[in-house]
Short mmCIF file of C-alpha atoms in Angstrom, two decimals:
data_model
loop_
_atom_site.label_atom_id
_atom_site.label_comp_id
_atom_site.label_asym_id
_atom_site.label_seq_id
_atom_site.Cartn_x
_atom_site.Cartn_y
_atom_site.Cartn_z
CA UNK U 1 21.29 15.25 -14.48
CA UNK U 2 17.60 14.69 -14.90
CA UNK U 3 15.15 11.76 -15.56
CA UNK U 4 13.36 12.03 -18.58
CA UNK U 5 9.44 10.54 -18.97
CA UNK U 6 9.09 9.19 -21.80
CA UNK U 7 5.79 6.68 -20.67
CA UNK U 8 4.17 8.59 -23.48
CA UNK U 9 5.41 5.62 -25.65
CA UNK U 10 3.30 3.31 -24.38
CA UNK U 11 0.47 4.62 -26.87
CA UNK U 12 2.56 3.35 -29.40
CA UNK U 13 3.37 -0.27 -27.73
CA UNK U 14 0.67 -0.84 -25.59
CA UNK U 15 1.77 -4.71 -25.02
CA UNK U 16 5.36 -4.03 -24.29
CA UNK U 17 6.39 -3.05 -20.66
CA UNK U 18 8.87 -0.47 -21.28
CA UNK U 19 11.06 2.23 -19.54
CA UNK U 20 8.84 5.12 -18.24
CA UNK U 21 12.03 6.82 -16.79
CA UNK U 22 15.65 7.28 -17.87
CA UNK U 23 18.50 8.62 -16.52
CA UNK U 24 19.56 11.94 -18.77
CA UNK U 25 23.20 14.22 -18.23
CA UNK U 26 23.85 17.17 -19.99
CA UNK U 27 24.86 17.31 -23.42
CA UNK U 28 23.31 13.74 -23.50
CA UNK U 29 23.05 13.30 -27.55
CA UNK U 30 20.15 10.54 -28.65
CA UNK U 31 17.67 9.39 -30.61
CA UNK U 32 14.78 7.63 -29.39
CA UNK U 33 12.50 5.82 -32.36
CA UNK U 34 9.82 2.63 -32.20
CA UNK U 35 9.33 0.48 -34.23
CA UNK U 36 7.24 -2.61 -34.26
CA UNK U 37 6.20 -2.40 -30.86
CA UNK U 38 10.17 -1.72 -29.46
CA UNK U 39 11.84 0.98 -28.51
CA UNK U 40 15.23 1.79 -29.15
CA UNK U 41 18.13 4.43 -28.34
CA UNK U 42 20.90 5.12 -31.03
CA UNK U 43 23.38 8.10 -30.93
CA UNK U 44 26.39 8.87 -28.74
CA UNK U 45 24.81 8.40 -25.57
CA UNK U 46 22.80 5.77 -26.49
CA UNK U 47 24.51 2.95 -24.40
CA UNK U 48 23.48 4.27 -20.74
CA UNK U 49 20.20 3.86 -22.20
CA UNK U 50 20.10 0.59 -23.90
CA UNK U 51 21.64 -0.46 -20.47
CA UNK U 52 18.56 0.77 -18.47
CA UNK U 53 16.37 -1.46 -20.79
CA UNK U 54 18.15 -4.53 -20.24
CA UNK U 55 18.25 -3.66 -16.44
CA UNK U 56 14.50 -3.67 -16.72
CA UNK U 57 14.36 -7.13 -18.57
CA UNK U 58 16.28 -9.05 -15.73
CA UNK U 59 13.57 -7.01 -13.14
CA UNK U 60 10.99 -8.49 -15.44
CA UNK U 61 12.07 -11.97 -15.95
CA UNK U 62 12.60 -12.30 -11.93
CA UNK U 63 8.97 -10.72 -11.45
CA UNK U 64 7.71 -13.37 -13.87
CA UNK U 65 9.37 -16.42 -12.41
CA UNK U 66 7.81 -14.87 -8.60
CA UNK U 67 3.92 -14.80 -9.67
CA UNK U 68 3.42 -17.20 -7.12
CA UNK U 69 0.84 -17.34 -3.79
CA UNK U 70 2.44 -15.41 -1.01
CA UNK U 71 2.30 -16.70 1.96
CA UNK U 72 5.20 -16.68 5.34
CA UNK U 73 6.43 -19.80 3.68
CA UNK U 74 7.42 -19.10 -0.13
CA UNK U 75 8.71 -15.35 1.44
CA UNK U 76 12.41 -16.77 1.70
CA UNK U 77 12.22 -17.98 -1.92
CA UNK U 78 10.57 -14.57 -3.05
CA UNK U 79 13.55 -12.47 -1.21
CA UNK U 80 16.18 -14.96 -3.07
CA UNK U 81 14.66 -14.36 -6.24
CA UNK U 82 14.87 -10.59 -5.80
CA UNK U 83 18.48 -10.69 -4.41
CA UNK U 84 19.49 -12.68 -7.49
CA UNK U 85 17.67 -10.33 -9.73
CA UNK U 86 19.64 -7.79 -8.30
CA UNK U 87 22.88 -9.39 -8.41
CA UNK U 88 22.51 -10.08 -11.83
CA UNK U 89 21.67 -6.64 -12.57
CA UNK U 90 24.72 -5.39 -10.63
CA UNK U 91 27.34 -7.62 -12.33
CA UNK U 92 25.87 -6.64 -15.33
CA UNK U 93 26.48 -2.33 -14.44
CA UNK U 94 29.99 -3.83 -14.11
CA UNK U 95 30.66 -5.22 -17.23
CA UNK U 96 29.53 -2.32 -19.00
CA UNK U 97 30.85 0.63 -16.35
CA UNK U 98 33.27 1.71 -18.51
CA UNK U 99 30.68 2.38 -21.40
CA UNK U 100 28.34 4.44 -19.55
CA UNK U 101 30.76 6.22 -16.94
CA UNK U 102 31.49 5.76 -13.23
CA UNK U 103 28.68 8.33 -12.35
CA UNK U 104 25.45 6.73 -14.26
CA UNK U 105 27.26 3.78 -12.78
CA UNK U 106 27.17 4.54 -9.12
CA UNK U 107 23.62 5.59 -10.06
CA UNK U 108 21.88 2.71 -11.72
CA UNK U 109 23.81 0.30 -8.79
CA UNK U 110 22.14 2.39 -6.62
CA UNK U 111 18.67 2.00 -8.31
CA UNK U 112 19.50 -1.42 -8.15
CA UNK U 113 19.93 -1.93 -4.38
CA UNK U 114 17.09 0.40 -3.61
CA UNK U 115 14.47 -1.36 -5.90
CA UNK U 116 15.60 -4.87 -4.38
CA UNK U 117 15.17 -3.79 -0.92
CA UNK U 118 11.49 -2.00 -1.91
CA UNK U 119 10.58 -4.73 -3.61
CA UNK U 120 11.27 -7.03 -0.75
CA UNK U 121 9.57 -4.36 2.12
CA UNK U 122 6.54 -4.28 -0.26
CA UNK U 123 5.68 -8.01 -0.06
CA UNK U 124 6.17 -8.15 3.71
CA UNK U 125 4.41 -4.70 4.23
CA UNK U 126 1.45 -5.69 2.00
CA UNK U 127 1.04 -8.95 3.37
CA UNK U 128 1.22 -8.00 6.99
CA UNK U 129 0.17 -4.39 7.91
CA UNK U 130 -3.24 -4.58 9.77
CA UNK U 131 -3.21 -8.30 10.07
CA UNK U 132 -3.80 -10.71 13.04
CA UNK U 133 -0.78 -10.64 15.28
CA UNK U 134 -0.23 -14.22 14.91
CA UNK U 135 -0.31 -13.76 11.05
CA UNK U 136 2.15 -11.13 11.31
CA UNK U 137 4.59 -13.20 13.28
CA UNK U 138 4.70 -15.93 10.85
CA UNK U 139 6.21 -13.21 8.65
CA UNK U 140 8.53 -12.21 10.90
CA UNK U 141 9.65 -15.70 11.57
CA UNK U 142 9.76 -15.79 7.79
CA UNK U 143 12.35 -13.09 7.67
CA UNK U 144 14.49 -14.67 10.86
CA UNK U 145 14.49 -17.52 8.19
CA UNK U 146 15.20 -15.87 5.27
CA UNK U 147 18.27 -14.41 7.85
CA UNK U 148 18.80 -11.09 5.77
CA UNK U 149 17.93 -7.70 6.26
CA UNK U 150 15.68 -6.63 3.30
CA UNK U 151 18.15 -4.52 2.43
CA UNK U 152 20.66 -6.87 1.18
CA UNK U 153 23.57 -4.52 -0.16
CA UNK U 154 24.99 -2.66 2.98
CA UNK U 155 26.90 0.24 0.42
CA UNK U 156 23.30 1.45 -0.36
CA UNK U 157 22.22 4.61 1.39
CA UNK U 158 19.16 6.57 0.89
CA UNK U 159 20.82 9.91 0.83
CA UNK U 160 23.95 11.58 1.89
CA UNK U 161 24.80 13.46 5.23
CA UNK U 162 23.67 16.89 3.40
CA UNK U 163 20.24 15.18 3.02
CA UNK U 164 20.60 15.07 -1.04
CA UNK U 165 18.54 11.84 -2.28
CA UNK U 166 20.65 9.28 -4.18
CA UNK U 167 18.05 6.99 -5.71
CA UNK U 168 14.82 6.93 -7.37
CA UNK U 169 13.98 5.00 -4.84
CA UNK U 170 15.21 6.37 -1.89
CA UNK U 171 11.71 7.90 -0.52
CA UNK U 172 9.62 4.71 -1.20
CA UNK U 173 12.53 2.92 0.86
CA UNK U 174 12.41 4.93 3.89
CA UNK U 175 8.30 4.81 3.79
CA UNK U 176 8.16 0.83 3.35
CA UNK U 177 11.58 0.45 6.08
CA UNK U 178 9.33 2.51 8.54
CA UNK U 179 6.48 0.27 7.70
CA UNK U 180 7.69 -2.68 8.09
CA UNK U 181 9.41 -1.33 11.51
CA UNK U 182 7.72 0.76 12.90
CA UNK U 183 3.85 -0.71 11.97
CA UNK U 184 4.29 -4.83 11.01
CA UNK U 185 6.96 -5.89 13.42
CA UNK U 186 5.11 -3.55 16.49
CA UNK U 187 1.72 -4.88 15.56
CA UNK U 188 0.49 -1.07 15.42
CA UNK U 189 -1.36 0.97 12.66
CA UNK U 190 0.25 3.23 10.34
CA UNK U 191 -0.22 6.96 11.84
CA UNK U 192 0.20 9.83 9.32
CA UNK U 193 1.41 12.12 12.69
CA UNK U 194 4.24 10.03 14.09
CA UNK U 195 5.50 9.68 10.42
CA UNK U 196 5.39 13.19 9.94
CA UNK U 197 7.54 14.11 13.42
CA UNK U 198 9.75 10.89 12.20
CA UNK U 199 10.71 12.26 9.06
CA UNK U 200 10.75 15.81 10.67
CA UNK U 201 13.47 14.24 13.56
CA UNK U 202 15.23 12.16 11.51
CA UNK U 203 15.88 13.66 7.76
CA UNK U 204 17.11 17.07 6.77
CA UNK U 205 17.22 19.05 3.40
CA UNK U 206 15.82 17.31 0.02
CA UNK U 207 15.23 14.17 1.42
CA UNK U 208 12.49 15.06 4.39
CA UNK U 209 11.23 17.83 1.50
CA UNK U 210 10.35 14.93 -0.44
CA UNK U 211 9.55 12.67 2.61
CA UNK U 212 7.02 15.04 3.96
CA UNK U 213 5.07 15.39 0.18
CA UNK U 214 5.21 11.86 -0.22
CA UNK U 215 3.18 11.64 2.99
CA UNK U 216 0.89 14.10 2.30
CA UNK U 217 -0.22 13.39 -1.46
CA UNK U 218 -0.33 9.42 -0.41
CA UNK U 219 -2.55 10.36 2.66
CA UNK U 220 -4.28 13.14 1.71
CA UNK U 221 -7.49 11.26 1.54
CA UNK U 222 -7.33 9.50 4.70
CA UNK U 223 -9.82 10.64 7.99
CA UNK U 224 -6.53 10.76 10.03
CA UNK U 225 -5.17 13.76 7.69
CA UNK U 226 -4.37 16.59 9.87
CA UNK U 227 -3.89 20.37 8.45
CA UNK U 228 -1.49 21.52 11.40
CA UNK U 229 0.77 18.86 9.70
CA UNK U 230 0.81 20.06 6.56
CA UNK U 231 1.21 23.80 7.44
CA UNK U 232 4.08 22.53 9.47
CA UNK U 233 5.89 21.22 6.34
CA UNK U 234 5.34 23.66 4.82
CA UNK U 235 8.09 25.44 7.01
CA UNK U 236 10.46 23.40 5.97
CA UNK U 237 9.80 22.43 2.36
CA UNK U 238 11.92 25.00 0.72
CA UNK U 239 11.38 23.02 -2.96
CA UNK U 240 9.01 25.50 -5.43
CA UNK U 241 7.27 22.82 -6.69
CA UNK U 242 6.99 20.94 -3.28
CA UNK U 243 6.06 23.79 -1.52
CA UNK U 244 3.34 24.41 -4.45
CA UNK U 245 2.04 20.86 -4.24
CA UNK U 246 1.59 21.16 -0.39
CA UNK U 247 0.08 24.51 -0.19
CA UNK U 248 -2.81 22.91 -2.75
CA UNK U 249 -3.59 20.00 -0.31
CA UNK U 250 -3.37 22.31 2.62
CA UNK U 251 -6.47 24.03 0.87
CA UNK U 252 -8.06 21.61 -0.30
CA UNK U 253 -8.39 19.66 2.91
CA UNK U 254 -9.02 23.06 5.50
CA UNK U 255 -12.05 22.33 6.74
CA UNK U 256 -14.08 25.60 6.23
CA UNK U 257 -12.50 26.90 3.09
CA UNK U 258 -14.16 28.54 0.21
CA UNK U 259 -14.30 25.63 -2.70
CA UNK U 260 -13.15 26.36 -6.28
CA UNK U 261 -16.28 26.52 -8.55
CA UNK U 262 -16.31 25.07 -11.99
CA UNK U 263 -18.31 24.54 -14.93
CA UNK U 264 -19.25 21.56 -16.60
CA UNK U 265 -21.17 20.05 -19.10
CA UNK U 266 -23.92 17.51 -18.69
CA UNK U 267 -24.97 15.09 -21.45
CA UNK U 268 -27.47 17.14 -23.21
CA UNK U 269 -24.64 19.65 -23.14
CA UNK U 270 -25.62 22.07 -21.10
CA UNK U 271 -23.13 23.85 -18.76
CA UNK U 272 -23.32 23.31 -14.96
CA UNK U 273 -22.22 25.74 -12.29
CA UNK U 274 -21.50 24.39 -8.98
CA UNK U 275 -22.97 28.25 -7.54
CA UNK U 276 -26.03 26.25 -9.22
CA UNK U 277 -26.39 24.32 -6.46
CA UNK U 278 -25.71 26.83 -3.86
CA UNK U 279 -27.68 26.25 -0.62
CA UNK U 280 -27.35 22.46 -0.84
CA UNK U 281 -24.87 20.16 0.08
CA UNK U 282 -22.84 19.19 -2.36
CA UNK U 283 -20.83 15.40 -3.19
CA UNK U 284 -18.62 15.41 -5.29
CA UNK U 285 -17.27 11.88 -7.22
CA UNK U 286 -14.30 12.10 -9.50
CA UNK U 287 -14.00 8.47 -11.60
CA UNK U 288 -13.41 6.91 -14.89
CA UNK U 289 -14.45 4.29 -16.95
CA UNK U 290 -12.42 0.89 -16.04
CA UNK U 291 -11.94 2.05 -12.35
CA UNK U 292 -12.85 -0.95 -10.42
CA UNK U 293 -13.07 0.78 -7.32
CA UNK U 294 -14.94 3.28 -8.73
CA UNK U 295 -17.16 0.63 -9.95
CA UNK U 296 -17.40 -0.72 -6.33
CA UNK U 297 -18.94 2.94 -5.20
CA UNK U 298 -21.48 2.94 -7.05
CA UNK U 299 -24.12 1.05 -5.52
CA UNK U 300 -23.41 2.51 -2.35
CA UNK U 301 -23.73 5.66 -3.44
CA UNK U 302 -26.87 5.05 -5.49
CA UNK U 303 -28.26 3.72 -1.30
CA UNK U 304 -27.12 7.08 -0.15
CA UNK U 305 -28.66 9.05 -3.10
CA UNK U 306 -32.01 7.28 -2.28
CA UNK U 307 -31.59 7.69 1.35
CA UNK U 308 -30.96 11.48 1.20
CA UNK U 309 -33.52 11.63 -2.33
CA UNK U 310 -35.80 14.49 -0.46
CA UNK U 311 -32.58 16.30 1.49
CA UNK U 312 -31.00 19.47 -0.01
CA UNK U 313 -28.37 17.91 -1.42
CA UNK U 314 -27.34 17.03 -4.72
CA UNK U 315 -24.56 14.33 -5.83
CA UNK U 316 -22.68 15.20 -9.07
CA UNK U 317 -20.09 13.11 -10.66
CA UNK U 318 -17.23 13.88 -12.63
CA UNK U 319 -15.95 11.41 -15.33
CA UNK U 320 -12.18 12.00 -17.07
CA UNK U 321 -13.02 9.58 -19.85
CA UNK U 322 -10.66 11.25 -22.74
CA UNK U 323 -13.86 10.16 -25.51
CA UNK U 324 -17.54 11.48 -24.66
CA UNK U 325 -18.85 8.64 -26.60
CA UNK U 326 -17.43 6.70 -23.77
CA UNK U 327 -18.82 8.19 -21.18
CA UNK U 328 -22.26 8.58 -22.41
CA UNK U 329 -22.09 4.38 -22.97
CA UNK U 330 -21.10 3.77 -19.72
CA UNK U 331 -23.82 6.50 -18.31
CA UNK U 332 -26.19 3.99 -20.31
CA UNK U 333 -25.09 0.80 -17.78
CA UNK U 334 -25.55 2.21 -14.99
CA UNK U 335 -22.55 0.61 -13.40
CA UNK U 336 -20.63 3.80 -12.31
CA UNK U 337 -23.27 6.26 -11.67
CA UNK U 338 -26.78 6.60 -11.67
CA UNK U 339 -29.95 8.84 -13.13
CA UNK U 340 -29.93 10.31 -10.11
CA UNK U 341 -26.77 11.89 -10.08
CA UNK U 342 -25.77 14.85 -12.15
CA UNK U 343 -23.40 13.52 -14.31
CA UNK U 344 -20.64 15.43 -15.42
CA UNK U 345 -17.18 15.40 -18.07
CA UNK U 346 -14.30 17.31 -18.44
CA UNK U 347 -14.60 17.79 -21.90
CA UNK U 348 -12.13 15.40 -23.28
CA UNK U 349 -9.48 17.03 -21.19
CA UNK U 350 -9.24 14.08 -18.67
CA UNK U 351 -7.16 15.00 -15.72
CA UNK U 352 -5.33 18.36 -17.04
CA UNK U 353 -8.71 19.95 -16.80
CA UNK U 354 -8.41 22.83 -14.79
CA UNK U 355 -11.08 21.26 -12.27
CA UNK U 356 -8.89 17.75 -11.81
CA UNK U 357 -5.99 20.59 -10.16
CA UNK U 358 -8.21 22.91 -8.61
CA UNK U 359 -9.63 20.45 -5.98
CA UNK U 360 -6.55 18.42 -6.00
CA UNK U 361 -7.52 15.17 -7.34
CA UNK U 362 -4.90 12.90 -7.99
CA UNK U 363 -6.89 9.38 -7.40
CA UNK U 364 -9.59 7.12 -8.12
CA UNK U 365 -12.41 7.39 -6.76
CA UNK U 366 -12.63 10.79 -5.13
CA UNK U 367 -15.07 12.26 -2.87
CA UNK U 368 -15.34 15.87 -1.92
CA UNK U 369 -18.15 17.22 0.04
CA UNK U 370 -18.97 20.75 0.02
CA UNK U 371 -21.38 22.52 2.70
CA UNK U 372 -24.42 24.97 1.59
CA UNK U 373 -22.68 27.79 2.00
CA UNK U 374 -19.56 26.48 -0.80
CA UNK U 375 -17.35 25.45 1.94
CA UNK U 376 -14.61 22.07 1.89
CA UNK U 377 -16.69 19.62 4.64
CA UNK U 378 -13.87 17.19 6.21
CA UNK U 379 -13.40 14.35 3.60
CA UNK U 380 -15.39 11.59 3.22
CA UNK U 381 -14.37 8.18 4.62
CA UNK U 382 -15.23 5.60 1.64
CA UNK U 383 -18.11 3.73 3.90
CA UNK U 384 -21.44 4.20 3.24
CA UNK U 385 -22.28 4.72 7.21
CA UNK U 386 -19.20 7.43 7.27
CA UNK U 387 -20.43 9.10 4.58
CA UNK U 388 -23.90 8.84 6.18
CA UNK U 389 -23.07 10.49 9.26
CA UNK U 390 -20.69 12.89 7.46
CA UNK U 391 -23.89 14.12 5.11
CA UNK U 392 -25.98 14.61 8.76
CA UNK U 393 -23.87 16.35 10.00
CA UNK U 394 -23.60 19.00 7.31
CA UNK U 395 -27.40 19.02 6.18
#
């Protein structure tokens, strides 16, 4: 069994939410088509499909009739909502079991209970990690009120005793579980370390695999990232593609390693080495039109490009805007970068060009600094006085 991507669609129904996974077997025999801004599955296997849309529906309607302020007292309504969402969702698998088979059954139910209990951990984690401690115990008197455990269907389990995952969900569960009880209910700070020897400890086979590269592609970015970590997972992340995925943060975040070098071209088109710049320091800033936080950046780094304006060192940005015509408007505002910046674009290739997966970039905004010499500097904490004292330190 597999699970099939098919967000692709989206370009052709941009205002319809639709599936952007489903759950394939082999031999699975269907056609997919849209048409007037729905998409629809006919063919033999065509009901285990149809079923997954209307499984999405009831998580939509529920997410619509939630869109309220959340605070410690509407929490017990928000949990109720979810668990009757979910209910409805399960007697619904039921009705139709026999149509799409006891195993896509099992499967889905599972989905189900997992995306219940994640949705419930999210709330409570995003509304209490890193707050006051009195602000954090009116959400756990919330919960004592609410007088469930977020995960409300007892049958669910993450994975089985060989460590095989049973649910799409089943990694984002065990992250938000340890969040909420390990970080919200103990009034202490998420720390990438003690998650890593908690997932080492606790998990075996596929499921710490996919534990451990959760961690490290979530946290790559963070000051607290630590490369002994990661070289320790990679001992036990048998997975190719895992392994793979690791091994690329692991070099992108050694202090001291030899950068990839690209080239680029400006907006007079002319190509741009990074060896160009070779005996300066280098920041790097990966963004794209519409990024908010990207847009946030930008006046601090147009301080520290002011600051730093007779320094070897050069700041270059790097926009994965799919058109050129859009990049060059939004060069013209001023509003993500500035003149003095060397502004970059990945030639239409957004983020499969070859420079997106050579330095690992997998968010929004991204900052890489790179010494004189061509060498990864730690990363760069997104605060101008980090950054500032990062930049010293390397000049």
């Amino acid at each position: 069994m597999n699970m099939l991507n098919i967000s692709r669609y989206n370009s052709f129904c941009p205002e319809q939410k639709i599936l952007e996974q489903v759950l394939l077997f082999p031999g699975d025999d269907m056609a997919v088509s849209v048409k007037n801004g729905k998409i629809s599955f006919t063919g033999r296997s065509a009901m285990r499909f149809i079923a997954q849309q209307n499984l999405q529906a009831i998580a939509d309607r529920s997410l619509r009739r939630d869109r309220l302020r959340f605070t410690p007292a509407t929490l017990p309504r928000i949990f109720a909502h979810t668990d009757s969402a979910a209910i409805a969702s399960l007697e619904y698998l039921d009705k139709i079991k026999e149509q799409i088979g006891p195993t896509a059954w099992r499967l889905l139910g599972d989905n189900v209970k997992a995306s219940a209990a994640c949705t419930k951990l999210g709330y409570f984690n995003y509304a209490g990690m890193n707050r006051a401690e009195d602000v954090q115990e009116n959400f756990k008197s919330a919960m004592l009120q609410y007088g469930k455990p977020f995960n409300s269907f007892t049958s669910f389990s993450a994975a089985n005793d060989s460590g095989i995952v049973l649910s799409n969900y089943s990694i984002e569960y065990i992250y938000q579980k340890y969040l909420a009880d390990s970080c919200v209910f103990r009034h202490k700070k998420f720390n990438i370390h003690e998650f890593y020897l908690y997932t080492l400890t606790n998990f075996k086979g596929e499921i710490r695999e996919q534990l451990m590269t959760h961690l490290f592609i979530t946290k790559r970015n963070s000051p607290e990232f630590n490369v002994a970590d990661i070289i320790g997972a990679l001992a036990y992340v048998k997975d190719n593609n895992l392994h793979s995925v690791l091994d690329k943060i692991r070099a992108t975040n050694t202090v001291g390693a030899i950068a990839p070098t690209f080239t680029l071209l400006d907006k007079n088109n002319r190509p741009i080495n990074l060896i160009d710049f070779r005996g300066k320091l280098i920041m790097l800033d990966f963004w794209f039109t519409g990024c908010g936080a990207c847009k946030d950046m930008a006046p601090r780094m147009l301080y520290l490009e002011k600051k730093y304006a007779e320094k070897p060192i050069v700041f270059i940005t790097i926009c994965v805007d799919r058109k050129r015509e859009q990049w060059l408007a939004t060069l013209n505002t001023n509003e993500y970068t500035s003149p003095l910046s060397v502004n970059l674009y990945t030639e239409g290739k957004g983020q499969t060009h070859s420079v997106m997966r050579d330095f690992d970039v997998r968010g929004f905004p991204t900052f890489i600094l790179i010494d004189k010499e061509g060498r990864f500097c730690p990363k760069p904490v997104l605060e101008v006085e980090e950054m500032s004292r990062l930049i010293d330190r390397y000049l």
